Coordinates of C-alpha atoms in Angstrom, one line a residue:
M111 CA -20.2 21.1 34.0
F112 CA -19.0 17.6 34.9
N113 CA -15.2 17.4 35.2
L114 CA -13.7 13.9 35.0
A115 CA -10.4 15.2 36.4
N116 CA -12.2 16.6 39.5
P117 CA -15.3 14.6 40.0
P118 CA -17.9 15.2 42.7
D119 CA -17.3 13.9 46.2
R120 CA -17.8 10.1 46.6
F121 CA -18.1 9.8 42.9
T122 CA -16.3 6.4 42.9
D123 CA -18.7 5.0 45.5
N124 CA -21.8 5.8 43.4
P125 CA -21.2 7.3 39.9
F126 CA -24.6 6.2 38.5
P127 CA -26.7 9.3 39.4
H128 CA -24.1 11.4 37.6
Y129 CA -24.1 9.1 34.6
D130 CA -27.9 9.3 34.4
D131 CA -27.7 13.1 34.5
L132 CA -25.1 13.2 31.7
L133 CA -27.2 10.8 29.6
E134 CA -30.2 13.1 29.9
N135 CA -28.6 16.5 29.9
S136 CA -25.0 16.4 28.5
P137 CA -24.2 13.3 26.5
V138 CA -21.1 15.0 25.0
T139 CA -19.3 17.1 27.6
P140 CA -16.3 19.3 26.9
Q141 CA -13.6 19.0 29.5
P142 CA -11.3 21.7 30.8
D143 CA -8.2 20.1 29.2
G144 CA -9.8 20.1 25.7
S145 CA -10.9 16.5 25.7
Y146 CA -14.6 15.3 25.6
L147 CA -16.6 13.0 27.7
I148 CA -19.0 10.8 25.7
V149 CA -21.7 8.7 27.4
R150 CA -24.4 7.5 24.9
H151 CA -24.4 3.9 23.9
A152 CA -24.9 4.7 20.2
D153 CA -21.9 7.1 20.1
L154 CA -19.6 4.6 21.9
N155 CA -20.7 1.8 19.6
A156 CA -20.0 3.9 16.5
I157 CA -16.6 5.0 17.8
Y158 CA -15.5 1.5 18.6
R159 CA -16.3 0.3 15.1
D160 CA -14.7 3.2 13.2
T161 CA -11.0 2.5 13.8
A162 CA -9.9 4.9 11.0
T163 CA -11.5 8.0 12.5
Y164 CA -11.0 7.0 16.2
I165 CA -7.6 5.6 17.0
S166 CA -6.3 3.7 20.0
D167 CA -2.6 4.8 19.8
K168 CA -1.7 6.7 22.9
K169 CA 1.9 7.9 22.2
Q170 CA 0.9 11.5 22.0
A171 CA -1.3 11.3 25.2
F172 CA 1.1 9.2 27.3
A173 CA 4.4 11.0 26.6
P174 CA 3.5 14.0 28.8
K175 CA 1.7 11.8 31.3
F176 CA 4.4 9.2 31.9
G177 CA 7.5 10.7 30.3
P178 CA 8.9 9.5 27.0
G179 CA 11.0 6.4 27.4
S180 CA 9.8 5.7 31.0
P181 CA 8.9 2.0 31.8
L182 CA 5.2 3.0 32.0
Y183 CA 5.3 4.8 28.6
V184 CA 7.1 1.8 27.0
H185 CA 4.5 -0.6 28.4
H186 CA 1.3 1.3 27.7
T187 CA 2.4 2.2 24.1
T188 CA 3.4 -1.3 23.3
S189 CA 0.6 -3.4 24.8
L190 CA -2.3 -4.5 22.7
V191 CA -5.0 -2.2 24.0
F192 CA -3.3 1.1 23.2
N193 CA -2.3 0.3 19.6
D194 CA -3.6 0.3 16.1
P195 CA -2.7 -1.8 13.1
P196 CA -0.3 -3.2 12.1
L197 CA 1.0 -3.9 15.7
H198 CA -2.5 -4.4 17.1
T199 CA -3.5 -6.9 14.3
R200 CA -0.3 -8.9 14.6
V201 CA -0.4 -9.2 18.4
R202 CA -4.1 -9.8 18.6
R203 CA -3.8 -12.6 16.0
I204 CA -1.1 -14.4 18.0
M205 CA -3.1 -14.0 21.3
T206 CA -6.3 -15.2 19.7
S207 CA -4.5 -18.3 18.4
A208 CA -3.4 -19.0 21.9
L209 CA -6.9 -18.6 23.5
T210 CA -8.7 -21.0 21.3
P211 CA -12.0 -22.7 22.5
K212 CA -10.0 -26.0 22.8
A213 CA -7.4 -24.3 25.1
L214 CA -10.1 -22.7 27.2
A215 CA -12.0 -26.0 27.5
R216 CA -8.9 -27.6 28.8
M217 CA -8.6 -24.8 31.4
E218 CA -12.1 -25.3 32.9
P219 CA -11.4 -28.3 35.1
G220 CA -8.4 -26.5 36.6
L221 CA -10.5 -23.4 37.2
I222 CA -13.2 -25.4 39.0
D223 CA -10.5 -27.1 41.2
T224 CA -9.1 -23.7 42.0
V225 CA -12.5 -22.2 42.9
D226 CA -13.5 -25.3 45.0
H227 CA -10.2 -25.2 46.9
L228 CA -10.7 -21.6 47.8
L229 CA -14.3 -22.2 48.9
E230 CA -13.3 -25.1 51.0
N231 CA -10.7 -23.0 52.8
L232 CA -12.7 -19.8 53.3
P233 CA -12.9 -18.6 56.9
Q234 CA -16.3 -18.0 58.5
T235 CA -16.0 -14.2 57.9
P236 CA -13.9 -13.9 54.7
D237 CA -13.0 -10.9 52.7
L238 CA -14.5 -12.0 49.4
I239 CA -12.0 -9.9 47.4
E240 CA -8.8 -10.9 49.3
D241 CA -9.7 -14.4 50.1
F242 CA -11.6 -15.3 46.9
A243 CA -12.2 -13.0 43.9
S244 CA -8.6 -11.6 43.5
T245 CA -7.0 -15.0 43.8
I246 CA -8.8 -16.7 41.0
P247 CA -7.5 -14.6 38.0
V248 CA -4.0 -14.5 39.3
Q249 CA -4.0 -18.3 39.4
I250 CA -5.6 -18.7 36.0
I251 CA -3.3 -16.2 34.3
G252 CA -0.4 -17.8 36.1
N253 CA -1.5 -21.1 34.6
L254 CA -1.9 -19.5 31.2
L255 CA 1.7 -18.4 31.2
D256 CA 2.8 -21.5 33.2
I257 CA 4.4 -19.3 36.0
P258 CA 5.6 -21.5 38.8
M259 CA 3.3 -21.3 41.9
S260 CA 6.2 -20.1 44.1
E261 CA 6.8 -17.1 41.8
R262 CA 3.2 -15.7 41.6
G263 CA 3.3 -13.7 44.8
P264 CA 4.1 -10.2 43.3
L265 CA 1.7 -10.5 40.3
R266 CA -1.3 -8.8 41.9
D267 CA 0.6 -5.8 43.3
W268 CA 2.4 -5.3 40.0
S269 CA -0.9 -5.3 38.1
L270 CA -2.6 -2.9 40.5
A271 CA 0.3 -0.5 40.3
I272 CA 0.5 -0.5 36.5
L273 CA -3.2 -0.1 35.9
G274 CA -3.5 2.5 38.7
V275 CA -1.7 5.0 36.5
L276 CA -4.5 5.0 34.0
E277 CA -6.6 7.2 36.3
P278 CA -7.3 10.8 35.1
T279 CA -5.0 12.3 37.8
L280 CA -2.0 10.8 39.4
T281 CA 0.4 11.4 42.4
D282 CA 4.1 11.2 42.1
A283 CA 3.9 8.1 44.4
Q284 CA 1.6 6.4 41.9
L285 CA 3.9 7.1 39.0
R286 CA 6.9 5.8 40.9
A287 CA 5.1 2.6 41.9
G288 CA 3.9 2.1 38.4
N289 CA 7.3 2.5 36.9
E290 CA 8.9 0.2 39.4
A291 CA 6.2 -2.4 38.8
V292 CA 6.8 -2.4 35.0
S293 CA 10.6 -2.6 35.6
D294 CA 10.3 -5.5 38.1
F295 CA 7.8 -7.4 36.1
S296 CA 9.8 -7.0 32.9
A297 CA 13.0 -8.3 34.6
Y298 CA 11.1 -11.3 35.9
L299 CA 9.6 -12.0 32.5
Q300 CA 13.0 -11.8 30.8
G301 CA 14.2 -14.7 33.0
L302 CA 10.9 -16.7 32.5
I303 CA 11.0 -16.3 28.7
A304 CA 14.7 -17.4 28.7
R305 CA 13.8 -20.5 30.6
R306 CA 10.8 -21.2 28.3
R307 CA 13.0 -20.8 25.2
E308 CA 15.3 -23.5 26.6
V309 CA 12.4 -25.8 27.6
P310 CA 9.2 -25.0 25.6
G311 CA 5.8 -25.9 27.0
D312 CA 2.9 -27.4 25.2
P313 CA 1.7 -24.7 22.7
E314 CA -1.8 -26.0 23.0
T315 CA -2.1 -25.0 26.7
D316 CA 0.9 -22.7 27.4
V317 CA 0.2 -19.2 26.1
L318 CA 3.7 -18.0 26.7
T319 CA 5.2 -20.8 24.5
R320 CA 2.7 -19.8 21.8
L321 CA 3.5 -16.1 22.1
I322 CA 7.3 -16.9 21.9
A323 CA 6.7 -19.0 18.8
G324 CA 4.5 -16.5 17.0
D325 CA 2.7 -17.6 13.9
K326 CA 3.2 -18.0 10.2
E327 CA 3.2 -14.3 9.8
G328 CA 6.2 -13.8 12.2
Q329 CA 7.2 -13.4 15.8
L330 CA 6.9 -10.6 18.4
T331 CA 10.0 -8.6 19.3
E332 CA 11.4 -9.1 22.8
V333 CA 9.9 -5.8 23.9
E334 CA 6.5 -6.6 22.4
L335 CA 6.5 -10.1 24.0
I336 CA 7.4 -8.8 27.5
Q337 CA 5.0 -5.9 27.4
N338 CA 2.1 -8.0 26.1
C339 CA 2.7 -10.7 28.7
I340 CA 2.3 -7.9 31.3
F341 CA -0.9 -6.8 29.5
I342 CA -2.3 -10.3 29.7
L343 CA -1.9 -10.2 33.5
N344 CA -3.2 -6.7 33.9
A345 CA -6.2 -7.1 31.5
G346 CA -7.3 -10.4 33.1
H347 CA -6.6 -9.6 36.7
E348 CA -8.3 -6.5 38.0
T349 CA -11.3 -6.6 35.6
T350 CA -12.1 -10.3 36.5
T351 CA -11.6 -9.7 40.2
N352 CA -14.1 -6.8 39.8
L353 CA -16.5 -8.9 37.8
I354 CA -16.7 -11.5 40.6
G355 CA -16.7 -9.1 43.5
N356 CA -19.3 -6.8 41.8
G357 CA -21.5 -9.8 41.0
L358 CA -21.5 -11.0 44.6
A359 CA -22.3 -7.5 45.9
L360 CA -25.1 -7.0 43.4
L361 CA -26.7 -10.4 44.2
H362 CA -26.5 -9.6 47.9
D363 CA -28.1 -6.2 47.4
N364 CA -30.9 -7.6 45.2
P365 CA -32.0 -10.6 47.3
D366 CA -34.9 -11.5 45.0
Q367 CA -32.5 -11.9 42.1
K368 CA -30.0 -13.8 44.3
Q369 CA -32.8 -16.2 45.3
R370 CA -33.9 -16.6 41.8
L371 CA -30.4 -17.6 40.7
V372 CA -30.1 -20.0 43.5
E373 CA -33.4 -21.7 42.5
E374 CA -32.8 -21.4 38.8
P375 CA -29.1 -21.7 38.1
R376 CA -29.7 -21.9 34.4
H377 CA -29.8 -18.1 34.5
I378 CA -26.1 -17.9 35.3
D379 CA -25.0 -16.9 31.8
T380 CA -27.4 -14.0 31.5
A381 CA -26.7 -13.1 35.2
I382 CA -23.0 -12.6 34.3
E383 CA -24.0 -10.4 31.3
E384 CA -26.2 -8.3 33.6
I385 CA -23.4 -7.9 36.2
L386 CA -21.1 -6.7 33.4
R387 CA -23.8 -4.2 32.3
V388 CA -24.8 -2.8 35.7
A389 CA -21.3 -2.7 37.3
S390 CA -18.9 -2.8 34.4
P391 CA -15.4 -3.6 35.7
N392 CA -14.0 -1.1 33.2
Q393 CA -16.0 2.1 33.4
F394 CA -14.0 4.2 30.9
G395 CA -12.2 3.7 27.6
N396 CA -10.4 6.2 25.4
R397 CA -10.0 7.1 21.8
E398 CA -8.2 9.9 19.9
T399 CA -9.7 11.6 16.9
A400 CA -7.7 11.2 13.6
A401 CA -9.8 13.8 11.8
E402 CA -12.3 16.5 12.7
V403 CA -15.7 14.9 13.7
T404 CA -19.1 16.0 14.9
I405 CA -20.6 14.1 17.9
G406 CA -23.8 15.2 19.5
G407 CA -23.7 18.6 17.8
H408 CA -20.1 19.3 19.0
R409 CA -17.4 19.8 16.4
I410 CA -14.3 18.1 17.7
A411 CA -10.8 18.7 16.2
A412 CA -8.4 16.0 15.1
G413 CA -6.0 14.9 17.8
C414 CA -8.6 15.2 20.6
N415 CA -8.8 12.7 23.4
L416 CA -12.3 11.2 24.0
H417 CA -13.3 9.6 27.3
L418 CA -15.8 6.9 26.5
C419 CA -18.0 6.2 29.6
I420 CA -18.9 2.5 29.3
G421 CA -20.6 2.7 32.7
A422 CA -23.0 5.3 31.5
A423 CA -23.6 3.8 28.0
N424 CA -24.6 0.5 29.8
R425 CA -27.5 2.5 31.5
D426 CA -28.7 4.3 28.3
P427 CA -32.5 4.2 28.4
E428 CA -32.5 4.3 24.6
V429 CA -31.0 0.8 24.6
F430 CA -32.0 -0.8 28.0
E431 CA -35.5 -0.8 29.3
N432 CA -35.6 -0.1 33.0
A433 CA -31.9 0.4 32.8
E434 CA -31.5 1.0 36.6
V435 CA -33.0 -2.5 37.4
F436 CA -30.7 -5.5 38.0
D437 CA -32.4 -8.3 36.1
I438 CA -30.4 -11.6 35.9
A439 CA -32.6 -12.9 33.0
R440 CA -32.3 -9.7 30.9
R441 CA -32.5 -10.3 27.2
P442 CA -31.3 -8.8 24.9
N443 CA -28.3 -7.3 26.7
R444 CA -26.1 -5.4 24.3
H445 CA -23.8 -4.0 26.9
L446 CA -20.3 -2.6 26.1
A447 CA -18.4 -3.9 29.1
F448 CA -15.9 -5.6 26.7
A449 CA -15.8 -2.5 24.3
G450 CA -16.6 -3.4 20.7
G451 CA -15.4 -3.6 17.1
P452 CA -11.8 -4.8 16.4
H453 CA -10.7 -3.9 19.9
V454 CA -13.3 -6.0 21.7
C455 CA -11.7 -7.7 24.7
V456 CA -9.6 -10.6 23.5
G457 CA -10.1 -12.5 26.8
L458 CA -13.9 -12.0 27.1
T459 CA -14.6 -15.8 26.9
L460 CA -12.2 -16.5 29.6
A461 CA -13.5 -13.7 31.8
R462 CA -17.1 -14.9 31.4
M463 CA -16.0 -18.5 32.3
E464 CA -14.2 -17.3 35.4
G465 CA -17.2 -15.2 36.5
R466 CA -19.7 -18.0 35.8
I467 CA -17.8 -20.7 37.7
A468 CA -16.7 -18.5 40.6
I469 CA -20.2 -17.1 41.3
S470 CA -22.2 -20.2 40.6
R471 CA -20.1 -22.4 42.8
L472 CA -20.0 -19.9 45.7
L473 CA -23.8 -19.6 45.5
N474 CA -24.2 -23.4 45.4
R475 CA -22.0 -23.8 48.5
F476 CA -23.1 -20.7 50.5
P477 CA -26.5 -19.6 49.2
D478 CA -27.2 -17.6 52.4
Y479 CA -23.9 -15.6 52.4
H480 CA -24.4 -12.0 53.4
L481 CA -22.1 -9.0 53.3
L482 CA -21.0 -7.1 56.4
P483 CA -21.5 -3.3 56.6
D484 CA -17.9 -2.1 56.1
R485 CA -17.4 -2.9 52.4
T486 CA -14.8 -0.6 50.7
H487 CA -14.9 0.5 47.1
G488 CA -11.6 0.5 45.1
G489 CA -11.6 4.3 44.8
R490 CA -10.9 4.3 41.1
I491 CA -12.7 6.2 38.4
R492 CA -11.7 4.0 35.4
F493 CA -12.0 0.6 37.1
R494 CA -15.1 -0.2 39.3
G495 CA -14.7 -2.8 42.0
Y496 CA -14.2 -3.3 45.7
A497 CA -11.0 -3.2 47.7
H498 CA -12.6 -5.1 50.5
L499 CA -15.9 -7.1 50.6
P500 CA -16.2 -8.6 54.1
A501 CA -18.9 -11.3 54.4
E502 CA -20.3 -13.9 56.7
L503 CA -21.0 -17.4 55.5
D504 CA -23.8 -19.6 56.6

């Protein structure tokens, strides 16, 4: 039986054969700790849309994992993704009002400038993660919150440490690093928020000013404001880095599709969706049952944790024809990379824009780039991406 807490060797390098086996033979798999692993697209889609039966609140699950009152517990039980109404509704409404189409359109020229500047300064043999993919979302989110350039240095390490604790099993060192990152980031944000209260930015473009102001329904508390600013960085950093890095790796490994995209750049939007499907940056989500349910013939008690395998659902042959094939022109493409229902990713439009601009402009400038043999996967179960992606540019 597949055990998510003790996966097979090299699972993080190539989980897809295991996903295919689960889809065919065990779409609902009991876990040793009493939780369940769910892999079918139809099941995940139904769970995402039924927020009364399947809840996102993680106070019960995170108390023993992080310790009640710890910085990690406070962060992960206050941020948007692990909450239900009314907090989720209130925070999401304010975030959505800050990420309007007009605000995103105003960001696009700056994003293009950032990408072009990085491309102009790439060495002949860059690491496409360190030198390119990971830099883009840090700069964009830094711009969203109007964080001074000189103060952005720690942002990526904070994000990696805080998200790293969402893995199924943790070391004491990971817990310490995660708690320190939340504490350090919170202290930094307290000062930034105080400065912004004194001198507000333009609420049309400065998300932090918009979050401080709230909306006609009210304002966020100081804790809610700080923890959801951390969430914005975390949610938009590692996943977007992975989208760009995974996309460049997939195109390299499928040279026919890469050449097609070079020759027919109109396919960039569907290519981004296919990258999201084939190598979803976020491989797993979670829900907790609020009542007894039956899924795939298994009776599951209330209060049970469900591991939702997005990476497997996006390969479900019931939904995707030739699911193992990477096809940049695939239509339709009903992937679940951004989850679904009321909790669908609030930053999905921004993530798509970053992926589209980064990949298309790199391909336009370096159509013959190729990867060197020693690429390194990130080593995470929940998040799929590369730690290092060395390349040679033509």
